[in-house]
mmCIF file of C-alpha atoms and ligand atoms in Angstrom:
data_model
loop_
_atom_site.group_PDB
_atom_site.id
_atom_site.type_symbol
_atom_site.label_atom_id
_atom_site.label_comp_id
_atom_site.label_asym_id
_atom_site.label_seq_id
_atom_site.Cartn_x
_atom_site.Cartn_y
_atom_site.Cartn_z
ATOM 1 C CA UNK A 975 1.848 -0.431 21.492
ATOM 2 C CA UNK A 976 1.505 -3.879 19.582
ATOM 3 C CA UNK A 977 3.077 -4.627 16.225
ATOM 4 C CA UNK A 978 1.596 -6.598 13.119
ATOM 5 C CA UNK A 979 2.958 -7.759 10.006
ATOM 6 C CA UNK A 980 1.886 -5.729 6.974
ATOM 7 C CA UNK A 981 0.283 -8.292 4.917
ATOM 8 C CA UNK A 982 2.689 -11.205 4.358
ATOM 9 C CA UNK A 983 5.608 -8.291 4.465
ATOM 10 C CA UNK A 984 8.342 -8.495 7.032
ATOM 11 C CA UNK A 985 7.118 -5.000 7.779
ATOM 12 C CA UNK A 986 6.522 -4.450 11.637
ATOM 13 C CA UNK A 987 3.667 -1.901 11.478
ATOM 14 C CA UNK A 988 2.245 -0.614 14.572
ATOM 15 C CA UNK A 989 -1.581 -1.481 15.001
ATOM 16 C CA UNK A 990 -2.578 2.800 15.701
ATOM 17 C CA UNK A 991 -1.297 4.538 13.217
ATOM 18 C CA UNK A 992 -1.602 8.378 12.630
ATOM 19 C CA UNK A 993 -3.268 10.067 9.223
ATOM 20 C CA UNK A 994 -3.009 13.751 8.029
ATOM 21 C CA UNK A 995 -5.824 13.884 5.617
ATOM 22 C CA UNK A 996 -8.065 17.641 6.525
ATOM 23 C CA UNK A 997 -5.614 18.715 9.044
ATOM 24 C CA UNK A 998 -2.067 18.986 8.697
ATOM 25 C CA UNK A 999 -1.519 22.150 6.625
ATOM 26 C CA UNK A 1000 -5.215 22.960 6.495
ATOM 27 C CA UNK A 1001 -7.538 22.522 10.004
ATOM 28 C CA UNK A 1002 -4.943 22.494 12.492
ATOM 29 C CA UNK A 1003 -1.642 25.116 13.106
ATOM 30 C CA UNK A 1004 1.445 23.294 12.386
ATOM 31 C CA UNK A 1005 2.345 23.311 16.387
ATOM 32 C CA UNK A 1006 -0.630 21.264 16.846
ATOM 33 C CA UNK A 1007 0.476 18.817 13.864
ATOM 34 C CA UNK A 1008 3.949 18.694 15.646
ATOM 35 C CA UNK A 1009 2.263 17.865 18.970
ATOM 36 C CA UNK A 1010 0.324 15.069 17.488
ATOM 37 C CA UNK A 1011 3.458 13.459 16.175
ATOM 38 C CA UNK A 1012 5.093 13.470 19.243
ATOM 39 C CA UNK A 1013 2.372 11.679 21.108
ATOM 40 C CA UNK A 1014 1.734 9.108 18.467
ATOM 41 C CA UNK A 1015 5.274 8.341 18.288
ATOM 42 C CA UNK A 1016 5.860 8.442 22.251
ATOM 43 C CA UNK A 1017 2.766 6.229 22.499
ATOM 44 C CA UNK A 1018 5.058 3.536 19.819
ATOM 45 C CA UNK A 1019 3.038 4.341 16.971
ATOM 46 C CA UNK A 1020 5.678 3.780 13.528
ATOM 47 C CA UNK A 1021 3.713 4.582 11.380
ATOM 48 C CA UNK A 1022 2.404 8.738 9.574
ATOM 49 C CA UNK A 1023 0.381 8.231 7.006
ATOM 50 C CA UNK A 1024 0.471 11.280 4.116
ATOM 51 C CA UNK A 1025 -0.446 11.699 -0.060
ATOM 52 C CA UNK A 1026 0.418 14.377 -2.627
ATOM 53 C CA UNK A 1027 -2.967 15.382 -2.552
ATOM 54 C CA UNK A 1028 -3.509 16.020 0.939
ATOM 55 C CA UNK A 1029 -3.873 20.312 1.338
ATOM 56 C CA UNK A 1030 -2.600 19.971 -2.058
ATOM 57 C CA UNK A 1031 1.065 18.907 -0.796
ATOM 58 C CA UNK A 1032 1.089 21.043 1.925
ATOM 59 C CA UNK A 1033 0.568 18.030 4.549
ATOM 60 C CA UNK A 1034 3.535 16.241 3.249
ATOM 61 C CA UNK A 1035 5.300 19.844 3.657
ATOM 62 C CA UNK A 1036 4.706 19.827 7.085
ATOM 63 C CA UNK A 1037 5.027 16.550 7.961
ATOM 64 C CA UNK A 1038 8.195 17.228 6.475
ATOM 65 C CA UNK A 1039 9.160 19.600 8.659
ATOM 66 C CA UNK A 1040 8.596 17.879 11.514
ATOM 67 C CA UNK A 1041 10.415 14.691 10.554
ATOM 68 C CA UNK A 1042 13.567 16.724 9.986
ATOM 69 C CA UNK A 1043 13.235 19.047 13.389
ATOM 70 C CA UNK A 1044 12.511 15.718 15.356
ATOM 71 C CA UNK A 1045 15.600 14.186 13.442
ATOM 72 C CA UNK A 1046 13.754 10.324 15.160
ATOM 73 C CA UNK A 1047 16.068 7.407 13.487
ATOM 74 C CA UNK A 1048 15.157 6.985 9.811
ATOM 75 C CA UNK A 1049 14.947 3.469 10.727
ATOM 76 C CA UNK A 1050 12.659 3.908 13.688
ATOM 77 C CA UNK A 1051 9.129 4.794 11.349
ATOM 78 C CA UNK A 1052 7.283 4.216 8.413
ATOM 79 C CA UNK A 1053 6.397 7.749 6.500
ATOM 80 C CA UNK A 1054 3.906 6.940 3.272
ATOM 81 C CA UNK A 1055 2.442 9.294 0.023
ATOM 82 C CA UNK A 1056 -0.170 8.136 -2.426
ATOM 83 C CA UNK A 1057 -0.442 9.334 -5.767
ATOM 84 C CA UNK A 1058 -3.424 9.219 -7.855
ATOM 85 C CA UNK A 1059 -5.097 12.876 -7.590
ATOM 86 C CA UNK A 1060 -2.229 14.986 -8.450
ATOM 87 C CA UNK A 1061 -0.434 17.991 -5.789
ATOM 88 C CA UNK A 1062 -3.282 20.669 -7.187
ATOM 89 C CA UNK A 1063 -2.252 20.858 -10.960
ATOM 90 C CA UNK A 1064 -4.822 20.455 -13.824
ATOM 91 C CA UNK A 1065 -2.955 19.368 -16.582
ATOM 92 C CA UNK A 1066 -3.413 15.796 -18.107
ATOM 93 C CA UNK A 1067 0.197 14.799 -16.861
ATOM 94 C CA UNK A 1068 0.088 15.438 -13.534
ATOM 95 C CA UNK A 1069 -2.166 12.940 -12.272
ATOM 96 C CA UNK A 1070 -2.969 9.277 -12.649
ATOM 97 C CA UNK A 1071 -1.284 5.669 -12.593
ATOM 98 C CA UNK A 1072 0.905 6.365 -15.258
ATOM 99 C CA UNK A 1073 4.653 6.206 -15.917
ATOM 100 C CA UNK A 1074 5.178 9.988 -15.522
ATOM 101 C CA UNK A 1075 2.962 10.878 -12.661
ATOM 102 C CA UNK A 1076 4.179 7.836 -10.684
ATOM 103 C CA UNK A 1077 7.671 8.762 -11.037
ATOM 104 C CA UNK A 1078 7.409 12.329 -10.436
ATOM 105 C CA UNK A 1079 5.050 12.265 -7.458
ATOM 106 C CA UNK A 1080 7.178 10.292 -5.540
ATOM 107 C CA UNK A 1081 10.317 11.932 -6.361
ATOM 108 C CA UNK A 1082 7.873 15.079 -5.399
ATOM 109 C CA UNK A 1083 6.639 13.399 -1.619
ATOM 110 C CA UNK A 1084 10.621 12.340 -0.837
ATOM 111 C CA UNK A 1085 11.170 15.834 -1.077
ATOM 112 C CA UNK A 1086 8.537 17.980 0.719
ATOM 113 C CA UNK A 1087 8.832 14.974 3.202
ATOM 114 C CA UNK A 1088 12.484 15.250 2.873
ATOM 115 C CA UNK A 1089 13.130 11.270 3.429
ATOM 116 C CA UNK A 1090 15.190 9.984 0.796
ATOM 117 C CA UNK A 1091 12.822 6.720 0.694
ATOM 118 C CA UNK A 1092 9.661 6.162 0.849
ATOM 119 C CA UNK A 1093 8.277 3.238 3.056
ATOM 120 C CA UNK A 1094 5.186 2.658 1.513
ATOM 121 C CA UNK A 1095 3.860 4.163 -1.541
ATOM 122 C CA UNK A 1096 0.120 3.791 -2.524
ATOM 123 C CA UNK A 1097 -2.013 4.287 -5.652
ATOM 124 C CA UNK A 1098 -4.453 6.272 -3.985
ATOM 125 C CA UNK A 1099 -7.207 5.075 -6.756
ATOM 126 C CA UNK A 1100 -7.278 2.837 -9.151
ATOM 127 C CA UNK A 1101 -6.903 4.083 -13.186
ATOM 128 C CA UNK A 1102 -8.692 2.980 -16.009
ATOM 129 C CA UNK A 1103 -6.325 5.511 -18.180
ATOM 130 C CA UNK A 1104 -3.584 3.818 -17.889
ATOM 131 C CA UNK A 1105 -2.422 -0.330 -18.663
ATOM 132 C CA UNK A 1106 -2.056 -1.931 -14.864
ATOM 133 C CA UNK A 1107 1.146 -3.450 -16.768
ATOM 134 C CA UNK A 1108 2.710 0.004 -16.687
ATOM 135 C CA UNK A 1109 1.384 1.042 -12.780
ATOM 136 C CA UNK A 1110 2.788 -2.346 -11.987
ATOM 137 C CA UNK A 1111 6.407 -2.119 -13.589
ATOM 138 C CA UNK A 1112 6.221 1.726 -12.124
ATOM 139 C CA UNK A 1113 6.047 0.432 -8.899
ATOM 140 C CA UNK A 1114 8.420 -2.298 -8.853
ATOM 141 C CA UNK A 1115 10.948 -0.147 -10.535
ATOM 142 C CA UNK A 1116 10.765 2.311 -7.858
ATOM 143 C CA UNK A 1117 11.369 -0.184 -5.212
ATOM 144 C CA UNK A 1118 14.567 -1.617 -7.261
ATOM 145 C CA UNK A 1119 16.007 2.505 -7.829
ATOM 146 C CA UNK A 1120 15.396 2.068 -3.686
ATOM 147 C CA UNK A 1121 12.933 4.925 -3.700
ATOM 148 C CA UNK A 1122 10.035 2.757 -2.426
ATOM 149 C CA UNK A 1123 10.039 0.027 -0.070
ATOM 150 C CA UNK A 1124 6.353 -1.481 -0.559
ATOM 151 C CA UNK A 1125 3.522 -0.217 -2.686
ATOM 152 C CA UNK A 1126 0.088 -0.506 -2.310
ATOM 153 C CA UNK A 1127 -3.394 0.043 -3.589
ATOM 154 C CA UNK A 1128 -5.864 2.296 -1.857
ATOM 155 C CA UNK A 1129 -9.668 1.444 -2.235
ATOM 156 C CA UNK A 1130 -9.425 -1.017 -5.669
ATOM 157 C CA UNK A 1131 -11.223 -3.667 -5.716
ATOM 158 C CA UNK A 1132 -10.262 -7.241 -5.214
ATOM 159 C CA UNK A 1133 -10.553 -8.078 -8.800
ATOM 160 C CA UNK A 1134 -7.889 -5.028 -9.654
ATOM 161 C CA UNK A 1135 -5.507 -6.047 -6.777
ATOM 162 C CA UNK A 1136 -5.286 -9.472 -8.527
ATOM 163 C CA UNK A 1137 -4.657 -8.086 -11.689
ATOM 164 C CA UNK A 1138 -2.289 -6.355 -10.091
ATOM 165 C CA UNK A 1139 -0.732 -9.826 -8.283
ATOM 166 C CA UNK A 1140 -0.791 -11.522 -12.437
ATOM 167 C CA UNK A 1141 0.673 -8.920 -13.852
ATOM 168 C CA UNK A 1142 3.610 -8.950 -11.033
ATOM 169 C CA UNK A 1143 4.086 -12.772 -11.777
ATOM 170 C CA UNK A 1144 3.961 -12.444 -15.423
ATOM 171 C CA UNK A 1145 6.748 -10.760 -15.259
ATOM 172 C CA UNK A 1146 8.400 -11.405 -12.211
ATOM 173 C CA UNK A 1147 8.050 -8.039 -10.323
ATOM 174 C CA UNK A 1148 6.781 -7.216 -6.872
ATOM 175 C CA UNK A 1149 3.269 -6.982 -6.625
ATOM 176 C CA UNK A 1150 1.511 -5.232 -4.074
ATOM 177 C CA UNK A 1151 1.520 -5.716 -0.385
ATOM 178 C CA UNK A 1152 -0.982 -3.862 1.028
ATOM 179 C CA UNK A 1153 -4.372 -1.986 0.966
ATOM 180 C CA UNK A 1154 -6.159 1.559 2.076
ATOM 181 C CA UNK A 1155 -9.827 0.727 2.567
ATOM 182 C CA UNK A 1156 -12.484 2.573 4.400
ATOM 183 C CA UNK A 1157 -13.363 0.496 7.400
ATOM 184 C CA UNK A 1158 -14.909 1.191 10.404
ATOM 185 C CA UNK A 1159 -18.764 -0.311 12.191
ATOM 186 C CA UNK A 1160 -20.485 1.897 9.117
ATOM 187 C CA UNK A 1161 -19.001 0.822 6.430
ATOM 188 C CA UNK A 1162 -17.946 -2.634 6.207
ATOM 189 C CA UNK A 1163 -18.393 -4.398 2.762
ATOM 190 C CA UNK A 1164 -14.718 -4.238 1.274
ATOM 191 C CA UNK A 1165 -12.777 -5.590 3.985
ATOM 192 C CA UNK A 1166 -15.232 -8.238 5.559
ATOM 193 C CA UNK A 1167 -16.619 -9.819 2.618
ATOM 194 C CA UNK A 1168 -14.224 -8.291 -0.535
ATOM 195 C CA UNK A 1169 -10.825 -8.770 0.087
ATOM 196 C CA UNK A 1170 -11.885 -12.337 2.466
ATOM 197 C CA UNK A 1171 -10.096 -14.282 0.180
ATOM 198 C CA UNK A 1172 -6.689 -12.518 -1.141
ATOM 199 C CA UNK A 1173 -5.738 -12.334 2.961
ATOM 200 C CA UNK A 1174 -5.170 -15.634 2.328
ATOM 201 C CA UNK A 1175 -3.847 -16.174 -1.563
ATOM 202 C CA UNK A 1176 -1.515 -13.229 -1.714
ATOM 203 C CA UNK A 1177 -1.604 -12.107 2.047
ATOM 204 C CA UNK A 1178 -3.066 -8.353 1.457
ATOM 205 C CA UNK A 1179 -1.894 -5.989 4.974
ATOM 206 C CA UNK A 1180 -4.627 -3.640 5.213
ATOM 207 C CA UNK A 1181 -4.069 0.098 6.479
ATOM 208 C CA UNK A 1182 -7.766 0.999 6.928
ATOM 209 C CA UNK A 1183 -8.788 4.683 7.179
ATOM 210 C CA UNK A 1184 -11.661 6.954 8.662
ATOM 211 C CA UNK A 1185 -12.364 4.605 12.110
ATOM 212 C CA UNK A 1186 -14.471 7.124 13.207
ATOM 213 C CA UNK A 1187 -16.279 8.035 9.895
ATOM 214 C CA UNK A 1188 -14.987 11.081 9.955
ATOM 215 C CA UNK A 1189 -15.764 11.942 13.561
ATOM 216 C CA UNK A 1190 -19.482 11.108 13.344
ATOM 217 C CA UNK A 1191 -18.468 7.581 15.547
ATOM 218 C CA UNK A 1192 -17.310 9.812 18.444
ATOM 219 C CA UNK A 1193 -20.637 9.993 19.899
ATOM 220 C CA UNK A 1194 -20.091 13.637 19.546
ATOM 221 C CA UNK A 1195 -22.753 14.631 17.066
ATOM 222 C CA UNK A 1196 -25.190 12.256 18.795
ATOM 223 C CA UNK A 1197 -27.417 15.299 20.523
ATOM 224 C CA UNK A 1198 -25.367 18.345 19.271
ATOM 225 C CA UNK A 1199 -23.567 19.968 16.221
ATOM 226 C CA UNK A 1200 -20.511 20.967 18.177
ATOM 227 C CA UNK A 1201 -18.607 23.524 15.568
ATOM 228 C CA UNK A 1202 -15.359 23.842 14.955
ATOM 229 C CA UNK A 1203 -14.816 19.932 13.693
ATOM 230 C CA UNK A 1204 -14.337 19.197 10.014
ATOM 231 C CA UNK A 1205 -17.720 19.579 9.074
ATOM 232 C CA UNK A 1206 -17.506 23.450 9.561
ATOM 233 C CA UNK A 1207 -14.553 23.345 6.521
ATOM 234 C CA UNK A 1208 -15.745 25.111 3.704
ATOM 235 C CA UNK A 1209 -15.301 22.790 0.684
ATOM 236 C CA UNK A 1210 -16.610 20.091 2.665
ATOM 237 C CA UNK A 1211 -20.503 20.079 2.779
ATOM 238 C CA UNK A 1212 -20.140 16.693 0.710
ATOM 239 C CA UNK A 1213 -18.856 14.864 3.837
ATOM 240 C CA UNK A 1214 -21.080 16.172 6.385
ATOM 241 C CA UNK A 1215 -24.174 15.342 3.839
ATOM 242 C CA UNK A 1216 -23.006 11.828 4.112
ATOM 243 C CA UNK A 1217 -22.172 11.572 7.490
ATOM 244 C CA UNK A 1218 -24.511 13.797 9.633
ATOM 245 C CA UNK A 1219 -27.588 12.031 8.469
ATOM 246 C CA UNK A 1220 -30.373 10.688 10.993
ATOM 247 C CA UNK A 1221 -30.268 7.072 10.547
ATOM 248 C CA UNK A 1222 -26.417 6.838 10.991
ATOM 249 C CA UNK A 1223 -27.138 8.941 14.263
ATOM 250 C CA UNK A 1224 -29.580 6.695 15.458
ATOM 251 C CA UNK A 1225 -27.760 3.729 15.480
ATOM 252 C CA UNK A 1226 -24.213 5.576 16.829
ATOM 253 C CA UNK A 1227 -27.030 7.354 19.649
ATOM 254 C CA UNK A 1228 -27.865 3.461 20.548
ATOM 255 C CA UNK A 1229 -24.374 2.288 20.405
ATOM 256 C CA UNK A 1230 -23.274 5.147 22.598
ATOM 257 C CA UNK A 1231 -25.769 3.859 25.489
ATOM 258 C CA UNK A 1232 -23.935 0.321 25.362
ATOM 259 C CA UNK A 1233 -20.379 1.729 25.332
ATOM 260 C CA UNK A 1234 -21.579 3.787 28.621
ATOM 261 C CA UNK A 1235 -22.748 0.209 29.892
ATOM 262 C CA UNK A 1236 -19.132 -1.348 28.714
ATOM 263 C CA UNK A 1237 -17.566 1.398 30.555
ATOM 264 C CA UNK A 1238 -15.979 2.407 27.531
ATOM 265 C CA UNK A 1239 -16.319 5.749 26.016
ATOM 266 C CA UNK A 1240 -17.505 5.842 22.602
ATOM 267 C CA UNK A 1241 -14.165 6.769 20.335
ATOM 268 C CA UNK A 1242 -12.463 4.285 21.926
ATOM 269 C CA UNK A 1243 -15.316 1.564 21.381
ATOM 270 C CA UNK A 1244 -15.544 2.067 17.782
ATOM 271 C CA UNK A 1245 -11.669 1.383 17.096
ATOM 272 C CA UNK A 1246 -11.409 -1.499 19.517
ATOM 273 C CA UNK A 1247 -13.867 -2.658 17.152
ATOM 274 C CA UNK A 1248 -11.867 -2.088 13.977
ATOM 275 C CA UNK A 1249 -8.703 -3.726 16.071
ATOM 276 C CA UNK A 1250 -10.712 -6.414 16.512
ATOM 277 C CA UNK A 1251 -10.539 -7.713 13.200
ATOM 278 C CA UNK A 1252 -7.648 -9.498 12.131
ATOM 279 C CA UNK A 1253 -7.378 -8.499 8.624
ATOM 280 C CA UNK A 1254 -6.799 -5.005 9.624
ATOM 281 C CA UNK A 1255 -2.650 -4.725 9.968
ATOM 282 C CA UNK A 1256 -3.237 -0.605 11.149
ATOM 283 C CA UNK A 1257 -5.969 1.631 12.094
ATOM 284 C CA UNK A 1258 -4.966 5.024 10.780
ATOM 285 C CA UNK A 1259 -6.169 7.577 13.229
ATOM 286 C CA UNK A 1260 -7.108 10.890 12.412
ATOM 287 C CA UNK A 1261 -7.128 13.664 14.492
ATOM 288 C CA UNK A 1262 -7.551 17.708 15.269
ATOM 289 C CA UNK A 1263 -6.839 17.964 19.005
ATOM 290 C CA UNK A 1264 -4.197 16.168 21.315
ATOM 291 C CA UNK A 1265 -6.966 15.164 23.456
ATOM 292 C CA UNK A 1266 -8.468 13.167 20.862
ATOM 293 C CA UNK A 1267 -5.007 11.260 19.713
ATOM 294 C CA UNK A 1268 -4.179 10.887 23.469
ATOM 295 C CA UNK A 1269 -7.838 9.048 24.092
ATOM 296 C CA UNK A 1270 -7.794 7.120 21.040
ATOM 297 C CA UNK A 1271 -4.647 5.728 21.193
ATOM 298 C CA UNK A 1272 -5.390 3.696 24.520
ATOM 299 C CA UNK A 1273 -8.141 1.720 22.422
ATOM 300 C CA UNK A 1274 -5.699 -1.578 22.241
ATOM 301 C CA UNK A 1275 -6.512 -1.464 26.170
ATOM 302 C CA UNK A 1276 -10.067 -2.216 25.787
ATOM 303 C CA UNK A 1277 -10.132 -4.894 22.944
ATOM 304 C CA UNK A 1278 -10.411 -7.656 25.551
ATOM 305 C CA UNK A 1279 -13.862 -6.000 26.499
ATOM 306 C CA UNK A 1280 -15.069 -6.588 23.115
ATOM 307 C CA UNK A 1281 -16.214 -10.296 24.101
ATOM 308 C CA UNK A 1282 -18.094 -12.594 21.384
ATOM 309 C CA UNK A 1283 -21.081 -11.627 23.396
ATOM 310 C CA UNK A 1284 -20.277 -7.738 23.709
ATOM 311 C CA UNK A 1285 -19.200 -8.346 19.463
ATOM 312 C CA UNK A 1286 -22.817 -9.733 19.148
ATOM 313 C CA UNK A 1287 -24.750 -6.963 21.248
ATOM 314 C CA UNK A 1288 -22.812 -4.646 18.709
ATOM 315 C CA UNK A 1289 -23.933 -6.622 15.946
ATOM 316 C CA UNK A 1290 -27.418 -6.681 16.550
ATOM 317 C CA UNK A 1291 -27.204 -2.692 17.247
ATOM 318 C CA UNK A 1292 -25.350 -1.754 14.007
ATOM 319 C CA UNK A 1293 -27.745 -4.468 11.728
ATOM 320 C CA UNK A 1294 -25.687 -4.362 9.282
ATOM 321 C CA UNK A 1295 -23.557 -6.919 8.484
ATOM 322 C CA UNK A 1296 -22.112 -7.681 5.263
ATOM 323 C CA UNK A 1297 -23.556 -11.472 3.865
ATOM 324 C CA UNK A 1298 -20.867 -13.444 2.128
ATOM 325 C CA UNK A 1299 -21.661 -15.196 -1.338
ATOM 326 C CA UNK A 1300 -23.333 -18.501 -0.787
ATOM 327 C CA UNK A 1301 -22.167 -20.018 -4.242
HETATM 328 P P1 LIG B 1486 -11.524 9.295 11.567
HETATM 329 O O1 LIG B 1486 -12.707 8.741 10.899
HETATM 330 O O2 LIG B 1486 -11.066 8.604 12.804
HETATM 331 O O3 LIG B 1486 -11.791 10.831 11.855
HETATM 332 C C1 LIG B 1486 -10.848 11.591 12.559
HETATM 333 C C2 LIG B 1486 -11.546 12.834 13.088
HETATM 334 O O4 LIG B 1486 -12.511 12.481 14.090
HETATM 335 C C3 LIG B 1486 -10.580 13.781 13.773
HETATM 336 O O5 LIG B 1486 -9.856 14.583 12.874
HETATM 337 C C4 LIG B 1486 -11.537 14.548 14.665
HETATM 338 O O6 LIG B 1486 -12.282 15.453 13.854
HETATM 339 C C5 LIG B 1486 -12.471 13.432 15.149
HETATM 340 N N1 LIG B 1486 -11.949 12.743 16.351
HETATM 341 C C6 LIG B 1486 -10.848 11.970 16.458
HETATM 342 N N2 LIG B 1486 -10.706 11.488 17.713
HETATM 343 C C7 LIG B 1486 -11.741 11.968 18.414
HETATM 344 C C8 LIG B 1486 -12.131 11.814 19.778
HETATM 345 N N3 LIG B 1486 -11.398 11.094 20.624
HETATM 346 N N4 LIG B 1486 -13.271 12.432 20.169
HETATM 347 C C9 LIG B 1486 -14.010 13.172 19.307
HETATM 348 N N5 LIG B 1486 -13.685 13.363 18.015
HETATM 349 C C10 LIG B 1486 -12.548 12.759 17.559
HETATM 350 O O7 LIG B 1486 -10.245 9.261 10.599
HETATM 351 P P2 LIG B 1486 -9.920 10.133 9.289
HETATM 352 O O8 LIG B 1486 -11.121 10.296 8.450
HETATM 353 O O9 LIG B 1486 -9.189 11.340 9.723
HETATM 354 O O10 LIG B 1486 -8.926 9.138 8.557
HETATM 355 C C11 LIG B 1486 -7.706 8.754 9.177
HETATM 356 C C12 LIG B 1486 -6.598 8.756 8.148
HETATM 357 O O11 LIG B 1486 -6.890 7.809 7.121
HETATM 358 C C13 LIG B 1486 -6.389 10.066 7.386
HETATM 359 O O12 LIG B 1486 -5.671 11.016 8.101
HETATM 360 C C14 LIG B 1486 -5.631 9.580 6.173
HETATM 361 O O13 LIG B 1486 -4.272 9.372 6.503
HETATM 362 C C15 LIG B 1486 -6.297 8.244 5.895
HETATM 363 N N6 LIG B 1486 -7.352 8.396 4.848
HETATM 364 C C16 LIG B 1486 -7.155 7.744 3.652
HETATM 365 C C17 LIG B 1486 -8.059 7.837 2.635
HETATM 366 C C18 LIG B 1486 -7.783 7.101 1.359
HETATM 367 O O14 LIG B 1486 -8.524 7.301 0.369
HETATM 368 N N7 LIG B 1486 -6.775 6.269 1.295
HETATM 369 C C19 LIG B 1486 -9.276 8.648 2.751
HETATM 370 C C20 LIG B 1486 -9.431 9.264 4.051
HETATM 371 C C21 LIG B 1486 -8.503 9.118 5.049
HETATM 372 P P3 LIG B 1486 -12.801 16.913 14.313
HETATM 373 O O15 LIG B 1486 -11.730 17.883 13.999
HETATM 374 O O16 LIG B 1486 -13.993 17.082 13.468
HETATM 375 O O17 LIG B 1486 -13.085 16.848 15.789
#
């Protein structure tokens, strides 16, 4: 495994990562979610990425769980929650940026994860209900009560991170460190063009999330509908609709023929690609099998294939890339 600095942290954050969103405590038994743990973290990953409102709390349960069976060193991995969406409940007070929610959803993640810290704690959206004065101070007094290490944003714009970064200078708090964007050879705007400045000014880490789009970047959807994968959840038409759609297919279908060329098998091509950028601090893996985490995890071994010439060929395959602003 390799190690980057989150952002302009200290933070050594391994460059795989591994994400429970859609399977621990809802697609996959919990010996399965145990399993994957053990592989990410025998393979060096540090890093289990978790929220309050994945399975409505019940991923950070089991995650939970796991953390205290495997009893690793505290200090030997990075456990995170985001709050934002709320564990399930309805009422006005239990969701959002605010004071309250803040506070109580990470007092709520320490326990079902049962950590007494938090190493990085995300606003999983940002909210225009609530004064980024208050999120702000929420945050930075939850890293001085020593509850929170580092807190984050997760898919704000660059414009709202900065507020974010005034607001902590104003008043002399800690602003945030690092990022949760979507990234992967499908969706590209936020992190290539976006954020291309604040790398620099206040040295944003990214954690990026869904390298695979969801699965669709496998290759495995390319001439089949193979069941039993995330797009046979009830609840979660919404995803396939936007993922399993011809033209995405068509390109994946194209990019699949080169990665047979490369010698590289398609999962692994498409987060060598993501690794290949070097604004992304983690890729967050996702995954419902062992098989999957144990292929995708030796993607660091094939980023040296991904030449300027092979990056091109990719390029001119995906047609897609994001223009910066000329002005
Ligand atoms: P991916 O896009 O990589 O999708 C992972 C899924 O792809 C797996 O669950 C599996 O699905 C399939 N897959 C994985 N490896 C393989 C393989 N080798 N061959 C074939 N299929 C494979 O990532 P996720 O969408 O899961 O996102 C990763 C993490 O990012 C999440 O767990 C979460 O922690 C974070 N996240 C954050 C968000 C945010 O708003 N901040 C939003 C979404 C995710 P299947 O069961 O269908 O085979």
């Amino acid at each position: 495994m390799e190690y980057n600095r989150l952002g302009k942290t200290g933070l050594q954050i391994s460059r795989l990562s591994l994400g429970s969103w859609l399977t621990f405590g809802k697609q996959i038994e919990n010996n399965i979610a145990a399993d994957l743990m053990d592989v990410a973290y025998e393979h060096g990953v540090n890093f289990f990425d978790n929220a309050e409102i994945y399975s409505r709390g019940e991923s950070e349960r089991v995650m939970g769980e796991i953390l205290k069976k495997r009893d690793w060193r505290r200090d030997s991995y990075i456990v995170s929650s985001k709050a934002f969406f709320g564990d399930g409940g309805q009422l006005p007070t239990q969701k959002g940026l605010n004071r309250k929610h803040l506070v109580e959803a990470c007092e709520a993640a320490m326990k079902r994860l049962k950590v007494d810290y938090l190493d990085l704690f995300f606003c999983h959206r940002p909210d225009k209900q609530t004064p980024i004065e208050e999120t702000v101070w929420s945050m930075h007094n939850l890293i001085q009560q020593g509850k929170v290490l580092y807190w984050g944003t997760s898919e704000w714009s660059a414009q709202e991170i900065m507020e974010a970064h005034m607001v902590a200078q104003r008043y002399n708090l800690i602003g945030p460190s690092m990022e949760q964007p979507q990234y992967n050879m499908l969706h590209r705007q936020k992190v290539e063009v976006e954020y291309s400045q604040i790398y620099k000014t206040v040295g944003l880490g990214t954690t990026i999330w869904s390298p695979l789009a969801s699965g669709i970047l496998s290759g495995k959807y390319n001439d089949t509908a193979p069941d039993a994968t995330r797009f046979s959840i009830e609840g979660l038409e919404w995803l396939k609709e936007a993922n399993l759609v011809e033209e995405k297919l068509k390109v994946i279908r194209q990019l699949s023929d080169f990665a047979k060329e490369l010698g590289i098998s398609m999962p692994k091509l498409a987060i060598a690609w993501c690794l290949k950028n070097e604004n992304v601090s983690t890729v967050i893996l996702g995954a419902s099998k062992k098989t999957q985490l144990e292929e995708t995890l030796t993607s660091l071994e094939v980023v040296n294939k991904l030449t300027d010439e092979v990056m091109e060929k990719i390029e001119e395959v995906l047609g897609n890339q994001p223009q910066h602003p000329t002005f």
